mmCIF file of C-alpha atoms in Angstrom:
data_model
loop_
_atom_site.group_PDB
_atom_site.id
_atom_site.type_symbol
_atom_site.label_atom_id
_atom_site.label_comp_id
_atom_site.label_asym_id
_atom_site.label_seq_id
_atom_site.Cartn_x
_atom_site.Cartn_y
_atom_site.Cartn_z
ATOM 1 C CA MET A 299 0.000 0.000 0.000
ATOM 2 C CA GLN A 300 1.365 3.384 -0.962
ATOM 3 C CA LYS A 301 1.766 6.100 1.658
ATOM 4 C CA PRO A 302 -0.623 9.097 1.505
ATOM 5 C CA ILE A 303 2.280 11.426 0.700
ATOM 6 C CA ASP A 304 3.140 9.245 -2.320
ATOM 7 C CA ILE A 305 -0.400 9.619 -3.659
ATOM 8 C CA VAL A 306 -0.343 13.403 -3.239
ATOM 9 C CA VAL A 307 3.041 13.709 -4.955
ATOM 10 C CA LEU A 308 2.047 11.419 -7.840
ATOM 11 C CA LYS A 309 -1.168 13.364 -8.422
ATOM 12 C CA LYS A 310 0.750 16.620 -8.641
ATOM 13 C CA LEU A 311 3.481 15.096 -10.807
ATOM 14 C CA SER A 312 1.059 13.493 -13.263
ATOM 15 C CA ASP A 313 -0.334 16.951 -14.066
ATOM 16 C CA VAL A 314 3.044 18.306 -15.172
ATOM 17 C CA VAL A 315 5.106 15.294 -16.319
ATOM 18 C CA ASN A 316 4.686 11.845 -17.850
ATOM 19 C CA VAL A 317 4.673 9.292 -15.020
ATOM 20 C CA VAL A 318 6.234 5.906 -15.826
ATOM 21 C CA PRO A 319 6.339 3.722 -12.683
ATOM 22 C CA VAL A 320 9.399 1.543 -12.129
ATOM 23 C CA ILE A 321 10.100 -1.200 -9.595
ATOM 24 C CA ALA A 322 13.712 -0.904 -8.453
ATOM 25 C CA LYS A 323 15.871 -3.764 -7.139
ATOM 26 C CA ALA A 324 13.642 -6.285 -8.899
ATOM 27 C CA ASP A 325 16.177 -9.040 -8.209
ATOM 28 C CA SER A 326 15.055 -9.004 -4.565
ATOM 29 C CA LEU A 327 11.640 -10.365 -5.633
ATOM 30 C CA THR A 328 10.597 -13.727 -7.017
ATOM 31 C CA LEU A 329 8.644 -13.765 -10.291
ATOM 32 C CA GLU A 330 5.420 -14.340 -8.362
ATOM 33 C CA GLU A 331 6.173 -11.526 -5.898
ATOM 34 C CA ARG A 332 7.086 -9.215 -8.767
ATOM 35 C CA GLN A 333 3.822 -9.879 -10.575
ATOM 36 C CA THR A 334 1.794 -9.428 -7.380
ATOM 37 C CA PHE A 335 3.563 -6.138 -6.687
ATOM 38 C CA LYS A 336 2.854 -4.936 -10.229
ATOM 39 C CA GLU A 337 -0.832 -5.725 -9.880
ATOM 40 C CA ARG A 338 -1.004 -3.912 -6.552
ATOM 41 C CA ILE A 339 0.634 -0.798 -8.011
ATOM 42 C CA LYS A 340 -1.783 -0.783 -10.952
ATOM 43 C CA GLU A 341 -4.733 -1.190 -8.584
ATOM 44 C CA GLU A 342 -3.474 1.758 -6.520
ATOM 45 C CA PHE A 343 -3.144 3.903 -9.645
ATOM 46 C CA ALA A 344 -6.677 3.008 -10.727
ATOM 47 C CA PHE A 345 -8.178 3.482 -7.244
ATOM 48 C CA HIS A 346 -6.652 6.945 -6.795
ATOM 49 C CA ASN A 347 -7.263 7.910 -10.441
ATOM 50 C CA LEU A 348 -3.571 8.504 -11.109
ATOM 51 C CA LYS A 349 -2.487 8.960 -14.709
ATOM 52 C CA MET A 350 0.109 6.505 -16.000
ATOM 53 C CA TYR A 351 1.946 6.987 -19.288
ATOM 54 C CA PRO A 352 1.287 5.984 -22.087
ATOM 55 C CA TYR A 353 -2.143 7.593 -22.252
ATOM 56 C CA ASP A 354 -5.040 6.397 -24.369
ATOM 57 C CA ASN A 355 -6.672 9.065 -26.514
ATOM 58 C CA ASP A 356 -8.623 9.410 -29.736
ATOM 59 C CA GLU A 357 -5.637 10.865 -31.615
ATOM 60 C CA LEU A 358 -3.753 7.541 -31.704
ATOM 61 C CA ASP A 359 -3.832 5.473 -34.869
ATOM 62 C CA ASP A 360 -4.172 1.680 -34.916
ATOM 63 C CA GLU A 361 -0.413 1.092 -35.009
ATOM 64 C CA GLU A 362 0.211 3.340 -31.988
ATOM 65 C CA ARG A 363 -2.598 1.665 -30.051
ATOM 66 C CA ALA A 364 -1.075 -1.727 -30.829
ATOM 67 C CA VAL A 365 2.339 -0.610 -29.558
ATOM 68 C CA ASN A 366 0.816 0.724 -26.326
ATOM 69 C CA ALA A 367 -1.126 -2.493 -25.831
ATOM 70 C CA GLN A 368 2.047 -4.512 -26.358
ATOM 71 C CA ILE A 369 3.870 -2.396 -23.780
ATOM 72 C CA LYS A 370 1.103 -2.691 -21.200
ATOM 73 C CA VAL A 371 0.542 -6.423 -21.613
ATOM 74 C CA CYS A 372 3.338 -8.456 -23.139
ATOM 75 C CA THR A 373 3.915 -12.165 -23.506
ATOM 76 C CA SER A 374 7.587 -12.999 -23.180
ATOM 77 C CA LEU A 375 9.751 -16.054 -22.590
ATOM 78 C CA ILE A 376 10.850 -16.352 -18.975
ATOM 79 C CA CYS A 377 13.189 -19.072 -17.756
ATOM 80 C CA VAL A 378 12.425 -20.541 -14.349
ATOM 81 C CA LEU A 379 14.956 -23.023 -13.002
ATOM 82 C CA ASN A 380 16.332 -23.353 -16.546
ATOM 83 C CA GLN A 381 12.920 -24.522 -17.787
ATOM 84 C CA PRO A 382 11.358 -22.374 -20.550
ATOM 85 C CA LEU A 383 7.919 -21.092 -19.620
ATOM 86 C CA MET A 384 5.527 -18.796 -21.461
ATOM 87 C CA TYR A 385 4.772 -16.241 -18.780
ATOM 88 C CA LYS A 386 2.218 -13.493 -19.367
ATOM 89 C CA GLN A 387 3.258 -10.358 -17.552
ATOM 90 C CA ASP A 388 2.240 -6.735 -17.388
ATOM 91 C CA ILE A 389 5.256 -4.773 -18.539
ATOM 92 C CA ILE A 390 4.291 -1.545 -16.756
ATOM 93 C CA PRO A 391 5.471 -0.948 -14.047
ATOM 94 C CA PHE A 392 8.908 -1.922 -15.345
ATOM 95 C CA ALA A 393 10.829 -4.191 -12.960
ATOM 96 C CA VAL A 394 14.499 -3.264 -13.325
ATOM 97 C CA VAL A 395 17.893 -3.976 -11.803
ATOM 98 C CA GLY A 396 20.640 -1.356 -11.819
ATOM 99 C CA SER A 397 24.409 -1.675 -11.756
ATOM 100 C CA GLU A 398 27.394 0.583 -12.356
ATOM 101 C CA ARG A 399 29.828 -2.308 -12.761
ATOM 102 C CA THR A 400 30.709 -4.594 -15.637
ATOM 103 C CA ILE A 401 31.356 -8.284 -15.090
ATOM 104 C CA VAL A 402 32.536 -11.076 -17.374
ATOM 105 C CA VAL A 403 29.926 -13.645 -18.418
ATOM 106 C CA ASN A 404 30.887 -16.362 -20.914
ATOM 107 C CA GLY A 405 33.905 -14.349 -21.979
ATOM 108 C CA GLN A 406 31.904 -11.155 -22.566
ATOM 109 C CA GLN A 407 31.724 -8.026 -20.459
ATOM 110 C CA VAL A 408 28.173 -7.159 -19.408
ATOM 111 C CA ARG A 409 26.683 -4.667 -17.002
ATOM 112 C CA GLY A 410 25.382 -6.468 -13.963
ATOM 113 C CA ARG A 411 25.909 -7.738 -10.445
ATOM 114 C CA GLN A 412 27.326 -10.935 -9.029
ATOM 115 C CA ASN A 413 26.276 -12.509 -5.756
ATOM 116 C CA ARG A 414 26.538 -15.915 -4.138
ATOM 117 C CA TRP A 415 23.529 -17.197 -6.082
ATOM 118 C CA GLY A 416 24.831 -16.246 -9.496
ATOM 119 C CA VAL A 417 25.084 -13.375 -11.966
ATOM 120 C CA ILE A 418 22.432 -10.743 -12.656
ATOM 121 C CA ASN A 419 22.758 -9.363 -16.176
ATOM 122 C CA VAL A 420 20.994 -6.007 -16.422
ATOM 123 C CA GLU A 421 20.427 -6.404 -20.166
ATOM 124 C CA ASP A 422 19.123 -9.973 -19.979
ATOM 125 C CA GLU A 423 15.347 -10.017 -20.472
ATOM 126 C CA ASN A 424 15.148 -13.145 -18.323
ATOM 127 C CA HIS A 425 16.616 -11.259 -15.357
ATOM 128 C CA CYS A 426 14.848 -7.890 -15.492
ATOM 129 C CA GLU A 427 12.961 -5.518 -17.789
ATOM 130 C CA PHE A 428 15.629 -2.861 -18.248
ATOM 131 C CA VAL A 429 15.788 -3.553 -21.996
ATOM 132 C CA TYR A 430 12.029 -2.965 -22.279
ATOM 133 C CA LEU A 431 12.324 0.297 -20.339
ATOM 134 C CA ARG A 432 15.236 1.498 -22.478
ATOM 135 C CA ASN A 433 13.394 0.734 -25.711
ATOM 136 C CA PHE A 434 10.262 2.366 -24.342
ATOM 137 C CA LEU A 435 11.988 5.638 -23.418
ATOM 138 C CA THR A 436 14.485 5.966 -26.264
ATOM 139 C CA ARG A 437 12.872 4.207 -29.234
ATOM 140 C CA THR A 438 9.180 3.373 -29.394
ATOM 141 C CA HIS A 439 7.818 6.318 -27.354
ATOM 142 C CA LEU A 440 10.548 8.970 -27.456
ATOM 143 C CA GLN A 441 8.778 11.283 -29.905
ATOM 144 C CA ASP A 442 5.430 10.869 -28.175
ATOM 145 C CA LEU A 443 7.026 11.697 -24.815
ATOM 146 C CA ILE A 444 8.458 14.890 -26.291
ATOM 147 C CA GLU A 445 5.159 15.900 -27.899
ATOM 148 C CA THR A 446 3.089 15.081 -24.818
ATOM 149 C CA THR A 447 5.403 17.119 -22.613
ATOM 150 C CA SER A 448 5.405 20.074 -24.995
ATOM 151 C CA GLN A 449 1.829 20.125 -26.248
ATOM 152 C CA ILE A 450 -0.071 19.024 -23.149
ATOM 153 C CA HIS A 451 1.921 19.419 -19.943
ATOM 154 C CA TYR A 452 3.772 22.620 -20.815
ATOM 155 C CA GLU A 453 0.796 24.289 -22.486
ATOM 156 C CA THR A 454 -1.414 23.443 -19.504
ATOM 157 C CA PHE A 455 1.179 24.884 -17.127
ATOM 158 C CA ARG A 456 1.584 27.986 -19.300
ATOM 159 C CA ALA A 457 -2.158 28.583 -19.476
ATOM 160 C CA LYS A 458 -2.455 28.237 -15.693
ATOM 161 C CA GLN A 459 0.309 30.756 -15.131
ATOM 162 C CA LEU A 460 -1.210 33.268 -17.554
ATOM 163 C CA LEU A 461 -4.636 32.987 -15.965
ATOM 164 C CA ALA A 462 -3.194 33.294 -12.457
ATOM 165 C CA LEU A 463 -1.247 36.385 -13.536
ATOM 166 C CA LYS A 464 -4.361 37.902 -15.107
ATOM 167 C CA GLU A 465 -6.488 37.295 -12.012
ATOM 168 C CA SER A 466 -3.723 38.552 -9.748
ATOM 169 C CA SER A 467 -3.435 41.771 -11.749
ATOM 170 C CA ALA A 468 -7.200 42.271 -11.759
ATOM 171 C CA ALA A 469 -7.470 41.691 -8.018
ATOM 172 C CA GLY A 470 -4.492 43.936 -7.333
ATOM 173 C CA GLY A 471 -6.095 46.777 -9.247
ATOM 174 C CA HIS A 472 -9.152 46.728 -6.983
ATOM 175 C CA SER A 473 -7.897 45.753 -3.549
ATOM 176 C CA GLY A 474 -4.156 46.187 -3.729
ATOM 177 C CA GLY A 475 -3.615 42.479 -3.110
ATOM 178 C CA SER A 476 -3.636 39.225 -4.996
ATOM 179 C CA ARG A 477 -5.665 36.048 -4.726
ATOM 180 C CA PRO A 478 -4.885 32.509 -5.891
ATOM 181 C CA ILE A 479 -6.591 30.877 -8.824
ATOM 182 C CA SER A 480 -9.842 29.147 -7.844
ATOM 183 C CA PRO A 481 -10.002 25.323 -8.081
ATOM 184 C CA SER A 482 -12.968 25.440 -10.474
ATOM 185 C CA ALA A 483 -11.200 27.874 -12.808
ATOM 186 C CA ASP A 484 -8.066 25.751 -12.576
ATOM 187 C CA ARG A 485 -9.912 22.587 -13.619
ATOM 188 C CA GLU A 486 -11.755 24.343 -16.434
ATOM 189 C CA LEU A 487 -8.528 25.843 -17.752
ATOM 190 C CA SER A 488 -6.830 22.442 -17.753
ATOM 191 C CA ARG A 489 -9.690 20.862 -19.697
ATOM 192 C CA ASN A 490 -9.840 23.679 -22.248
ATOM 193 C CA SER A 491 -6.076 23.750 -22.742
ATOM 194 C CA GLN A 492 -5.840 20.003 -23.288
ATOM 195 C CA ARG A 493 -8.860 20.052 -25.618
ATOM 196 C CA MET A 494 -7.331 22.810 -27.730
ATOM 197 C CA THR A 495 -3.945 21.089 -27.789
ATOM 198 C CA MET A 496 -5.370 17.762 -28.921
ATOM 199 C CA ASN A 497 -7.327 19.562 -31.671
ATOM 200 C CA GLY A 498 -4.138 21.137 -32.998
ATOM 201 C CA TYR A 499 -4.711 24.747 -31.932
#
């Protein structure tokens, strides 16, 4: 269960940035624990109405929808005790393992960690989902991340600031003070800005 402060921070962040949840130190979990943790995170996001990238909208074509669906639910080959098993897993949140060191595996240098149970290769899909995350951020969704940040998040922020400045100036002219933007005006501005952005204005 996420802490209340985590929910508050994620709600504020999802309004200004693209939120891509990641499970760190995934090697400390079994495959079953990892999958259970993923499901719990997704349930928390849905329960608290938190926005998780990639977003579904009417502007996506069939190919883009297919890519997003493949990212969200992917069937990949996972090896358990050296036995191949078709294991259906939700890719998001990405379960990753990090390392700053390179180790030698089968005569090749790879980035990973070595412990008493064996070697963890960061770029091995059977060990963690770092490769999926890297492809997601730098290949399949890079341009969409840039456009979403520029056309939706930044424009929404810019519109909020302009409206707040306008209301502050108007209030200052009458009472010599300033007042914050009202929640209803804030919500309406966000909806209008996103609607105009998605329509290409």
